[in-house]
Amino acid sequence: MHDSEADNRKHWAIVGGGMLGMTLAYRLAQRGQRVTLLEAAPTLGGLASAWRLGDVTWDRFYHVTLLSDTHLHALLAEIGVEESMRWVETKTGFYSGGELYSMSNSVEFLRFPPLTLAEKLRLGATIFYASKLKNWKSLEKVSVESWLRRHSGAGVFEKIWLPLLKAKLGDAYRDTSAAFIWAHINRMYAARRSGLKKEMFGYVPGGYAAILDRLAETLRGAGVRIECDAPVHEAVAAEQGGVRVTYGGEPPRRFDNVVFTTPTPVISRALPDLTAGERERFDGVRYLGIVCASLLLKKPISKYYVTNITDAWVPLTAVIEMTTIVDREELGGHALVYLPKYVPSDDPLFEESDGSLRERWIGTLEKMYPHFSRDDVQAFQVCRARSVMALPTLGYSERLPPLQTSIPGVYAVNSAHILKGNLNVNETVQVADEAIAGVLAPALAAGQSPTTPTRPTRGDDAQAARELIARP
């Protein structure tokens, strides 16, 4: 497209270069828009970005793809990496009462010693019932504690649900709605339906570093301008129309439309002209953060992808054995383990030194796994993020900030708008796709080039992915 033609197109700024922002930039470029992607960090990816761990490059946080992740599958097919995905059947562990149990099938579930037979049946019935519920909005009005106590009983709640809720949410579980547990159960049920009753998890060789590289290459090929080290300080209505954006060390720049994909506290700080009611909604979203250690080991510590933890003395949300999925050859023959801990964004854990965390958390592994030795640790690094998951509190969807703000041309499309799922890459891609078809559609129609294709440029690949997912 010639410069004279480009000048007639609407110019969009996408603030935030994570998977949501990159997907939005791609979808807008496919529809003939001029797009500039602004990322505060030196590299793209956000929570999906990779780093160097010892002599290995891999994801900073743990990610897997499920067979049921249709929005992510379609995107990966469009950029040409879906066909390279590798799929592995995984197992689930449970650490309870100082013992490690397998909970990977119905027989193991029925043998699970901490629960009586009656409690197991009631727990199973709760999970099955939740998987069949469709009216998720009604669950927003009920606390997760009261809902689980009512359906699972006091014994199951105290032995299983409460420890798991505290491990994931801390004391914030008291303010969390039942929609939270519904979303978790439904994602795993959908994965099992797609995987013939097996937990089939997948990954792209090279991890998210490979996905991000290919997606960035695709964006540049579609004409998207990518600017990293470009934190947005302010966005206000421009006198001549459009939005004046101040970012990085650059002078203010005018865009026709601006879409923020960053956490709501970042959006609130960057928009001084929000109404009082809007700001209250933006500032009212509560976030959990994460402190996550990545360990490169000489050998694996368990056969379970995820080990859930019910013992209160363990200072971790779970243990994630990534090399139950990822081929160890990709990791130089090492095993990769993640030790996540979800905490409120102002928790003192964010200030604890890496050395202190290393000592405490490796000591924890030594107690949990008698065969584990700290001599096996080849690398230990800690990554922290304060605003990761918006808490689905009671009445959450009714208090959400608007997708379209009162500032003309300014939109707030972020992961806080995941309403029918839990935080994962597929859900963030879905938020982007729904925004393109919904709140952004009028502005897109106003700036649409009549010769611009409105379908993905690799639509055949996307269709092939959808057919693959739909196979019985």
Short mmCIF file of C-alpha atoms in Angstrom, two decimals:
data_model
loop_
_atom_site.label_atom_id
_atom_site.label_comp_id
_atom_site.label_asym_id
_atom_site.label_seq_id
_atom_site.Cartn_x
_atom_site.Cartn_y
_atom_site.Cartn_z
CA MET A 1 0.00 0.00 0.00
CA HIS A 2 1.38 3.43 -0.96
CA ASP A 3 1.91 6.20 1.57
CA SER A 4 -0.90 8.25 0.05
CA GLU A 5 -3.28 5.38 0.65
CA ALA A 6 -1.92 4.79 4.15
CA ASP A 7 -2.66 8.41 5.07
CA ASN A 8 -6.37 7.78 4.48
CA ARG A 9 -6.52 4.90 6.92
CA LYS A 10 -7.40 5.23 10.60
CA HIS A 11 -4.35 5.11 12.84
CA TRP A 12 -4.69 2.98 15.97
CA ALA A 13 -2.38 2.74 18.96
CA ILE A 14 -2.46 -0.54 20.88
CA VAL A 15 -1.04 -0.07 24.37
CA GLY A 16 0.48 -3.28 25.70
CA GLY A 17 2.45 -5.83 23.67
CA GLY A 18 1.26 -9.03 25.35
CA MET A 19 -0.69 -11.71 23.51
CA LEU A 20 -3.91 -9.70 23.78
CA GLY A 21 -2.35 -6.54 22.37
CA MET A 22 -0.50 -8.40 19.62
CA THR A 23 -3.70 -10.22 18.60
CA LEU A 24 -5.63 -6.94 18.45
CA ALA A 25 -2.87 -5.34 16.37
CA TYR A 26 -2.97 -8.28 13.97
CA ARG A 27 -6.75 -8.24 13.62
CA LEU A 28 -6.79 -4.49 13.01
CA ALA A 29 -4.03 -4.71 10.41
CA GLN A 30 -5.96 -7.49 8.65
CA ARG A 31 -8.83 -5.03 8.35
CA GLY A 32 -6.76 -2.35 6.67
CA GLN A 33 -5.99 -0.15 9.67
CA ARG A 34 -2.71 1.60 10.42
CA VAL A 35 -1.47 0.22 13.73
CA THR A 36 1.28 1.15 16.16
CA LEU A 37 1.91 -1.29 19.01
CA LEU A 38 3.36 0.31 22.15
CA GLU A 39 5.06 -1.89 24.75
CA ALA A 40 6.64 -0.55 27.95
CA ALA A 41 9.11 -3.46 28.29
CA PRO A 42 12.19 -3.97 26.10
CA THR A 43 10.54 -7.00 24.47
CA LEU A 44 7.06 -8.14 23.45
CA GLY A 45 5.03 -10.83 25.16
CA GLY A 46 4.00 -9.55 28.58
CA LEU A 47 3.19 -12.52 30.81
CA ALA A 48 3.91 -14.85 27.88
CA SER A 49 7.45 -13.54 27.32
CA ALA A 50 10.53 -15.74 27.56
CA TRP A 51 13.87 -15.33 29.30
CA ARG A 52 17.27 -16.95 29.69
CA LEU A 53 17.41 -19.57 32.44
CA GLY A 54 20.90 -20.97 32.75
CA ASP A 55 21.76 -22.03 29.20
CA VAL A 56 18.10 -22.40 28.18
CA THR A 57 15.57 -19.90 26.79
CA TRP A 58 12.00 -20.64 27.86
CA ASP A 59 8.82 -19.03 29.19
CA ARG A 60 9.07 -16.86 32.31
CA PHE A 61 5.74 -18.24 33.53
CA TYR A 62 4.18 -21.63 32.85
CA HIS A 63 1.80 -21.99 29.89
CA VAL A 64 0.16 -24.92 28.16
CA THR A 65 -2.40 -25.24 25.38
CA LEU A 66 -5.48 -27.44 25.64
CA LEU A 67 -7.24 -29.14 22.76
CA SER A 68 -10.29 -27.02 23.61
CA ASP A 69 -8.43 -23.68 23.24
CA THR A 70 -10.09 -22.87 19.92
CA HIS A 71 -9.25 -19.16 19.72
CA LEU A 72 -5.56 -19.76 20.36
CA HIS A 73 -5.49 -22.70 17.93
CA ALA A 74 -6.95 -20.52 15.19
CA LEU A 75 -4.39 -17.76 15.77
CA LEU A 76 -1.47 -20.20 15.83
CA ALA A 77 -2.74 -21.75 12.59
CA GLU A 78 -2.92 -18.34 10.91
CA ILE A 79 0.70 -17.55 11.74
CA GLY A 80 1.89 -21.01 10.72
CA VAL A 81 2.95 -22.66 13.99
CA GLU A 82 -0.11 -24.70 14.99
CA GLU A 83 0.88 -27.69 12.89
CA SER A 84 4.14 -28.06 14.83
CA MET A 85 2.43 -28.44 18.22
CA ARG A 86 3.26 -31.48 20.29
CA TRP A 87 0.63 -33.16 22.47
CA VAL A 88 1.22 -35.16 25.64
CA GLU A 89 -1.09 -36.96 28.04
CA THR A 90 -0.46 -35.58 31.53
CA LYS A 91 -0.98 -36.70 35.11
CA THR A 92 -2.11 -34.77 38.19
CA GLY A 93 -0.68 -35.10 41.68
CA PHE A 94 -2.01 -34.14 45.09
CA TYR A 95 0.16 -33.36 48.10
CA SER A 96 -1.93 -33.86 51.23
CA GLY A 97 -1.01 -34.78 54.80
CA GLY A 98 2.66 -34.94 53.90
CA GLU A 99 2.04 -37.57 51.21
CA LEU A 100 2.05 -37.38 47.42
CA TYR A 101 -0.90 -39.03 45.67
CA SER A 102 -1.80 -39.52 42.03
CA MET A 103 -5.20 -38.11 41.02
CA SER A 104 -5.12 -38.74 37.28
CA ASN A 105 -8.12 -41.02 36.79
CA SER A 106 -11.32 -42.23 38.43
CA VAL A 107 -9.72 -45.24 40.11
CA GLU A 108 -7.05 -43.08 41.75
CA PHE A 109 -9.73 -40.62 42.80
CA LEU A 110 -11.69 -43.39 44.54
CA ARG A 111 -8.51 -44.53 46.33
CA PHE A 112 -7.66 -41.04 47.59
CA PRO A 113 -7.15 -41.63 51.36
CA PRO A 114 -7.88 -38.14 52.79
CA LEU A 115 -11.58 -38.41 51.85
CA THR A 116 -14.22 -40.91 52.87
CA LEU A 117 -16.19 -42.67 50.14
CA ALA A 118 -19.19 -40.46 50.82
CA GLU A 119 -17.01 -37.35 50.56
CA LYS A 120 -15.48 -38.56 47.28
CA LEU A 121 -18.92 -39.11 45.81
CA ARG A 122 -20.04 -35.67 46.92
CA LEU A 123 -16.89 -34.04 45.52
CA GLY A 124 -17.37 -35.83 42.21
CA ALA A 125 -21.02 -34.79 42.09
CA THR A 126 -20.04 -31.14 42.70
CA ILE A 127 -17.56 -31.16 39.83
CA PHE A 128 -20.03 -32.86 37.50
CA TYR A 129 -22.80 -30.43 38.45
CA ALA A 130 -20.56 -27.41 37.89
CA SER A 131 -19.56 -28.74 34.46
CA LYS A 132 -23.22 -28.76 33.41
CA LEU A 133 -24.11 -25.27 34.62
CA LYS A 134 -24.62 -22.68 31.90
CA ASN A 135 -25.85 -19.64 33.85
CA TRP A 136 -22.49 -18.41 35.12
CA LYS A 137 -23.87 -14.95 35.97
CA SER A 138 -26.02 -16.37 38.74
CA LEU A 139 -22.84 -17.76 40.33
CA GLU A 140 -21.41 -14.23 40.56
CA LYS A 141 -23.94 -13.49 43.30
CA VAL A 142 -22.79 -16.39 45.52
CA SER A 143 -19.47 -16.67 47.35
CA VAL A 144 -17.28 -19.56 46.32
CA GLU A 145 -17.11 -20.69 49.95
CA SER A 146 -20.86 -20.86 50.51
CA TRP A 147 -21.46 -22.54 47.13
CA LEU A 148 -18.83 -25.22 47.72
CA ARG A 149 -19.92 -25.84 51.30
CA ARG A 150 -23.51 -26.30 50.15
CA HIS A 151 -22.71 -28.70 47.32
CA SER A 152 -19.65 -30.57 48.62
CA GLY A 153 -20.28 -30.53 52.37
CA ALA A 154 -18.14 -29.32 55.25
CA GLY A 155 -15.71 -32.27 55.15
CA VAL A 156 -14.76 -31.90 51.50
CA PHE A 157 -14.61 -28.14 51.81
CA GLU A 158 -12.25 -28.19 54.81
CA LYS A 159 -10.01 -30.98 53.48
CA ILE A 160 -9.82 -30.06 49.79
CA TRP A 161 -11.51 -26.89 48.62
CA LEU A 162 -10.42 -24.51 51.38
CA PRO A 163 -6.70 -25.39 51.18
CA LEU A 164 -6.80 -25.09 47.38
CA LEU A 165 -8.62 -21.76 47.52
CA LYS A 166 -6.13 -20.39 50.05
CA ALA A 167 -3.20 -21.63 47.97
CA LYS A 168 -4.53 -19.84 44.89
CA LEU A 169 -6.28 -16.79 46.34
CA GLY A 170 -5.08 -16.35 49.91
CA ASP A 171 -7.64 -14.62 52.13
CA ALA A 172 -9.18 -13.08 49.01
CA TYR A 173 -11.16 -16.31 48.59
CA ARG A 174 -13.67 -14.84 51.06
CA ASP A 175 -14.62 -12.16 48.52
CA THR A 176 -14.50 -14.41 45.44
CA SER A 177 -17.63 -15.59 43.68
CA ALA A 178 -18.54 -19.16 42.75
CA ALA A 179 -17.98 -18.21 39.10
CA PHE A 180 -14.26 -18.66 39.83
CA ILE A 181 -14.46 -22.39 40.53
CA TRP A 182 -17.03 -22.86 37.75
CA ALA A 183 -14.56 -21.43 35.21
CA HIS A 184 -11.75 -23.71 36.36
CA ILE A 185 -13.89 -26.83 36.27
CA ASN A 186 -15.34 -26.03 32.85
CA ARG A 187 -11.95 -25.46 31.22
CA MET A 188 -10.65 -28.82 32.40
CA TYR A 189 -13.88 -30.57 31.43
CA ALA A 190 -13.68 -29.04 27.96
CA ALA A 191 -10.09 -30.27 27.67
CA ARG A 192 -11.10 -33.80 28.60
CA ARG A 193 -13.99 -33.78 26.14
CA SER A 194 -11.57 -32.75 23.41
CA GLY A 195 -8.93 -35.24 24.52
CA LEU A 196 -11.09 -38.37 24.73
CA LYS A 197 -11.30 -38.20 28.55
CA LYS A 198 -7.55 -37.68 28.84
CA GLU A 199 -5.67 -34.58 29.94
CA MET A 200 -3.88 -33.75 26.69
CA PHE A 201 -1.68 -30.66 26.95
CA GLY A 202 0.31 -29.18 24.12
CA TYR A 203 3.12 -26.74 23.40
CA VAL A 204 4.89 -25.24 20.43
CA PRO A 205 8.55 -26.33 20.15
CA GLY A 206 10.63 -23.41 21.35
CA GLY A 207 7.88 -22.31 23.73
CA TYR A 208 6.30 -18.89 23.62
CA ALA A 209 9.57 -17.39 22.39
CA ALA A 210 8.88 -19.14 19.07
CA ILE A 211 5.23 -18.04 19.03
CA LEU A 212 6.07 -14.43 19.84
CA ASP A 213 8.84 -14.27 17.23
CA ARG A 214 6.50 -15.57 14.54
CA LEU A 215 3.65 -13.31 15.61
CA ALA A 216 5.93 -10.24 15.66
CA GLU A 217 7.22 -11.17 12.20
CA THR A 218 3.62 -11.49 11.00
CA LEU A 219 2.72 -8.11 12.49
CA ARG A 220 5.61 -6.37 10.78
CA GLY A 221 4.70 -8.08 7.52
CA ALA A 222 1.18 -6.69 7.90
CA GLY A 223 2.57 -3.16 8.34
CA VAL A 224 2.27 -2.86 12.12
CA ARG A 225 4.80 -0.50 13.68
CA ILE A 226 6.20 -2.01 16.90
CA GLU A 227 7.77 0.23 19.53
CA CYS A 228 9.22 -1.30 22.69
CA ASP A 229 10.61 0.62 25.68
CA ALA A 230 7.60 2.87 25.10
CA PRO A 231 5.55 3.18 28.30
CA VAL A 232 2.42 5.28 27.81
CA HIS A 233 2.26 8.16 30.29
CA GLU A 234 -0.95 9.85 29.20
CA ALA A 235 -3.75 9.71 26.65
CA VAL A 236 -6.16 12.64 26.28
CA ALA A 237 -8.61 13.88 23.67
CA ALA A 238 -6.84 15.96 21.01
CA GLU A 239 -8.25 19.35 20.07
CA GLN A 240 -8.23 18.47 16.37
CA GLY A 241 -9.96 15.15 17.04
CA GLY A 242 -8.52 11.79 17.89
CA VAL A 243 -6.32 11.04 20.91
CA ARG A 244 -3.04 12.64 21.93
CA VAL A 245 -0.71 10.02 23.44
CA THR A 246 2.48 10.73 25.36
CA TYR A 247 4.80 7.76 25.62
CA GLY A 248 8.47 6.94 26.18
CA GLY A 249 10.63 10.00 25.69
CA GLU A 250 8.79 11.06 22.55
CA PRO A 251 6.71 14.21 22.05
CA PRO A 252 2.93 13.66 22.14
CA ARG A 253 1.57 11.87 19.09
CA ARG A 254 -1.95 11.87 17.69
CA PHE A 255 -3.89 8.67 16.92
CA ASP A 256 -7.44 8.21 15.72
CA ASN A 257 -8.12 5.47 18.28
CA VAL A 258 -6.26 4.03 21.25
CA VAL A 259 -6.86 0.63 22.81
CA PHE A 260 -5.34 -0.11 26.21
CA THR A 261 -4.75 -3.80 26.96
CA THR A 262 -2.81 -3.22 30.18
CA PRO A 263 -4.09 -3.88 33.74
CA THR A 264 -6.75 -1.46 34.96
CA PRO A 265 -4.47 0.40 37.43
CA VAL A 266 -2.16 1.28 34.52
CA ILE A 267 -5.12 2.45 32.42
CA SER A 268 -6.52 4.55 35.25
CA ARG A 269 -3.20 6.37 35.73
CA ALA A 270 -2.84 7.08 32.01
CA LEU A 271 -6.32 8.58 31.53
CA PRO A 272 -6.65 11.80 33.56
CA ASP A 273 -10.00 12.68 31.94
CA LEU A 274 -11.98 9.66 33.09
CA THR A 275 -15.22 10.53 34.83
CA ALA A 276 -15.38 9.95 38.57
CA GLY A 277 -17.67 6.98 38.06
CA GLU A 278 -15.36 5.41 35.49
CA ARG A 279 -12.30 5.87 37.68
CA GLU A 280 -14.08 4.21 40.57
CA ARG A 281 -14.73 1.20 38.37
CA PHE A 282 -11.16 1.05 37.07
CA ASP A 283 -9.66 1.39 40.52
CA GLY A 284 -12.17 -1.07 41.96
CA VAL A 285 -10.76 -4.09 40.11
CA ARG A 286 -8.68 -6.14 42.52
CA TYR A 287 -5.70 -8.08 41.23
CA LEU A 288 -3.68 -11.04 42.34
CA GLY A 289 -0.02 -11.00 41.49
CA ILE A 290 2.42 -13.86 41.18
CA VAL A 291 5.91 -14.62 42.41
CA CYS A 292 7.17 -17.56 40.36
CA ALA A 293 10.50 -19.36 40.56
CA SER A 294 11.89 -21.29 37.60
CA LEU A 295 14.22 -24.17 38.41
CA LEU A 296 16.43 -25.96 35.93
CA LEU A 297 17.25 -29.38 37.39
CA LYS A 298 19.47 -32.32 36.55
CA LYS A 299 16.48 -34.66 36.71
CA PRO A 300 12.70 -34.47 37.20
CA ILE A 301 11.15 -34.49 40.67
CA SER A 302 7.79 -36.09 39.81
CA LYS A 303 5.66 -37.56 37.02
CA TYR A 304 2.89 -34.97 37.49
CA TYR A 305 2.45 -31.85 35.40
CA VAL A 306 0.72 -30.15 38.32
CA THR A 307 0.86 -31.13 41.96
CA ASN A 308 -1.94 -29.49 43.92
CA ILE A 309 -1.15 -28.74 47.56
CA THR A 310 -3.47 -28.87 50.56
CA ASP A 311 -0.89 -28.68 53.38
CA ALA A 312 -0.86 -25.19 54.86
CA TRP A 313 2.86 -25.27 55.73
CA VAL A 314 3.84 -25.38 52.03
CA PRO A 315 4.43 -21.77 50.85
CA LEU A 316 3.51 -22.53 47.22
CA THR A 317 0.35 -22.55 45.15
CA ALA A 318 1.45 -25.70 43.29
CA VAL A 319 4.45 -27.47 41.79
CA ILE A 320 4.54 -27.45 37.98
CA GLU A 321 6.77 -30.06 36.33
CA MET A 322 7.02 -28.60 32.83
CA THR A 323 9.12 -31.42 31.43
CA THR A 324 6.22 -33.83 31.78
CA ILE A 325 5.09 -32.02 28.63
CA VAL A 326 8.17 -30.39 27.08
CA ASP A 327 10.82 -32.66 25.55
CA ARG A 328 13.92 -32.40 27.75
CA GLU A 329 16.08 -32.17 24.62
CA GLU A 330 14.64 -28.67 24.15
CA LEU A 331 15.97 -27.81 27.60
CA GLY A 332 19.49 -29.14 27.15
CA GLY A 333 18.58 -32.42 28.84
CA HIS A 334 17.44 -30.62 31.99
CA ALA A 335 14.12 -30.76 33.80
CA LEU A 336 12.16 -27.52 34.23
CA VAL A 337 10.04 -26.92 37.33
CA TYR A 338 7.97 -23.84 38.18
CA LEU A 339 7.14 -22.89 41.77
CA PRO A 340 4.34 -20.30 41.66
CA LYS A 341 2.78 -18.41 44.53
CA TYR A 342 -0.22 -16.17 43.86
CA VAL A 343 -0.52 -13.27 46.30
CA PRO A 344 -2.19 -9.84 46.50
CA SER A 345 -0.38 -7.14 44.54
CA ASP A 346 0.85 -5.46 47.75
CA ASP A 347 2.06 -8.67 49.45
CA PRO A 348 5.50 -8.52 51.20
CA LEU A 349 6.57 -11.53 49.13
CA PHE A 350 7.29 -9.12 46.26
CA GLU A 351 10.01 -7.54 48.38
CA GLU A 352 11.65 -10.78 49.52
CA SER A 353 15.06 -11.32 47.94
CA ASP A 354 15.73 -14.05 45.42
CA GLY A 355 18.27 -15.56 47.80
CA SER A 356 15.75 -15.81 50.62
CA LEU A 357 13.14 -17.34 48.33
CA ARG A 358 15.67 -19.82 46.99
CA GLU A 359 16.53 -21.04 50.47
CA ARG A 360 12.90 -21.33 51.61
CA TRP A 361 11.46 -22.86 48.48
CA ILE A 362 14.26 -25.34 47.77
CA GLY A 363 14.02 -26.34 51.44
CA THR A 364 10.30 -26.92 50.86
CA LEU A 365 11.01 -29.23 47.92
CA GLU A 366 13.46 -31.20 50.06
CA LYS A 367 10.68 -31.84 52.60
CA MET A 368 8.06 -32.67 49.97
CA TYR A 369 10.27 -34.95 47.86
CA PRO A 370 12.75 -37.04 49.91
CA HIS A 371 14.69 -37.99 46.76
CA PHE A 372 15.21 -34.34 45.75
CA SER A 373 18.61 -32.74 46.38
CA ARG A 374 19.51 -29.10 46.08
CA ASP A 375 22.64 -30.29 44.29
CA ASP A 376 20.34 -31.05 41.35
CA VAL A 377 19.54 -27.35 40.89
CA GLN A 378 21.35 -25.94 37.87
CA ALA A 379 19.58 -22.58 37.80
CA PHE A 380 17.07 -20.73 40.00
CA GLN A 381 15.44 -17.47 38.91
CA VAL A 382 12.44 -15.56 40.21
CA CYS A 383 9.96 -13.56 38.16
CA ARG A 384 7.39 -11.23 39.73
CA ALA A 385 4.25 -9.60 38.35
CA ARG A 386 1.92 -7.58 40.59
CA SER A 387 -1.21 -7.35 38.40
CA VAL A 388 -1.85 -10.74 36.84
CA MET A 389 -5.37 -11.99 37.54
CA ALA A 390 -8.39 -9.80 38.17
CA LEU A 391 -10.29 -11.31 41.09
CA PRO A 392 -13.84 -12.40 40.17
CA THR A 393 -15.41 -10.87 43.25
CA LEU A 394 -19.13 -10.93 44.03
CA GLY A 395 -21.10 -9.11 41.34
CA TYR A 396 -17.91 -8.70 39.31
CA SER A 397 -19.36 -8.22 35.82
CA GLU A 398 -21.74 -5.52 37.03
CA ARG A 399 -18.85 -3.35 38.31
CA LEU A 400 -16.43 -3.78 35.42
CA PRO A 401 -15.00 -0.64 33.81
CA PRO A 402 -16.40 0.09 30.34
CA LEU A 403 -14.73 -1.29 27.23
CA GLN A 404 -15.39 2.06 25.55
CA THR A 405 -14.47 4.96 27.81
CA SER A 406 -16.08 8.40 27.85
CA ILE A 407 -12.95 9.74 26.14
CA PRO A 408 -13.67 9.65 22.38
CA GLY A 409 -11.57 7.03 20.65
CA VAL A 410 -10.19 5.45 23.84
CA TYR A 411 -10.95 1.82 24.69
CA ALA A 412 -9.97 -0.44 27.58
CA VAL A 413 -9.82 -4.07 26.40
CA ASN A 414 -7.89 -6.20 28.86
CA SER A 415 -7.93 -9.54 30.67
CA ALA A 416 -10.21 -8.10 33.37
CA HIS A 417 -12.96 -8.71 30.81
CA ILE A 418 -12.52 -12.48 30.94
CA LEU A 419 -15.94 -13.33 32.37
CA LYS A 420 -16.62 -16.94 31.44
CA GLY A 421 -13.18 -18.44 31.99
CA ASN A 422 -9.98 -18.19 33.95
CA LEU A 423 -6.81 -16.36 33.00
CA ASN A 424 -4.93 -18.11 30.19
CA VAL A 425 -3.68 -17.23 26.73
CA ASN A 426 -6.72 -18.66 24.94
CA GLU A 427 -9.06 -16.45 26.96
CA THR A 428 -7.01 -13.31 26.25
CA VAL A 429 -7.04 -14.07 22.52
CA GLN A 430 -10.81 -14.55 22.78
CA VAL A 431 -11.16 -11.13 24.45
CA ALA A 432 -9.35 -9.60 21.48
CA ASP A 433 -11.50 -11.44 18.93
CA GLU A 434 -14.71 -10.44 20.71
CA ALA A 435 -13.62 -6.80 20.91
CA ILE A 436 -12.97 -6.72 17.16
CA ALA A 437 -16.44 -8.10 16.50
CA GLY A 438 -18.07 -5.99 19.22
CA VAL A 439 -16.98 -2.73 20.82
CA LEU A 440 -14.41 -1.85 18.14
CA ALA A 441 -16.62 -2.74 15.17
CA PRO A 442 -18.19 0.74 14.68
CA ALA A 443 -14.80 2.47 14.62
CA LEU A 444 -13.50 -0.22 12.29
CA ALA A 445 -16.41 0.24 9.93
CA ALA A 446 -15.76 3.97 9.81
CA GLY A 447 -12.14 3.43 8.83
CA GLN A 448 -12.45 0.29 6.68
CA SER A 449 -10.64 0.24 3.36
CA PRO A 450 -12.99 -1.22 0.72
CA THR A 451 -10.16 -3.32 -0.72
CA THR A 452 -8.96 -4.72 2.60
CA PRO A 453 -9.63 -8.41 3.27
CA THR A 454 -11.83 -8.89 6.33
CA ARG A 455 -10.77 -12.48 6.89
CA PRO A 456 -7.38 -13.72 8.16
CA THR A 457 -4.71 -13.78 5.48
CA ARG A 458 -4.11 -17.44 6.27
CA GLY A 459 -7.77 -18.42 6.50
CA ASP A 460 -7.19 -21.89 5.04
CA ASP A 461 -4.85 -22.73 7.90
CA ALA A 462 -7.32 -21.37 10.44
CA GLN A 463 -10.12 -23.46 8.96
CA ALA A 464 -7.92 -26.56 9.06
CA ALA A 465 -7.27 -25.91 12.75
CA ARG A 466 -10.97 -25.57 13.49
CA GLU A 467 -11.66 -28.83 11.66
CA LEU A 468 -8.93 -30.58 13.61
CA ILE A 469 -10.35 -29.39 16.90
CA ALA A 470 -13.86 -30.47 15.91
CA ARG A 471 -12.89 -34.05 15.12
CA PRO A 472 -14.41 -36.67 17.47
#
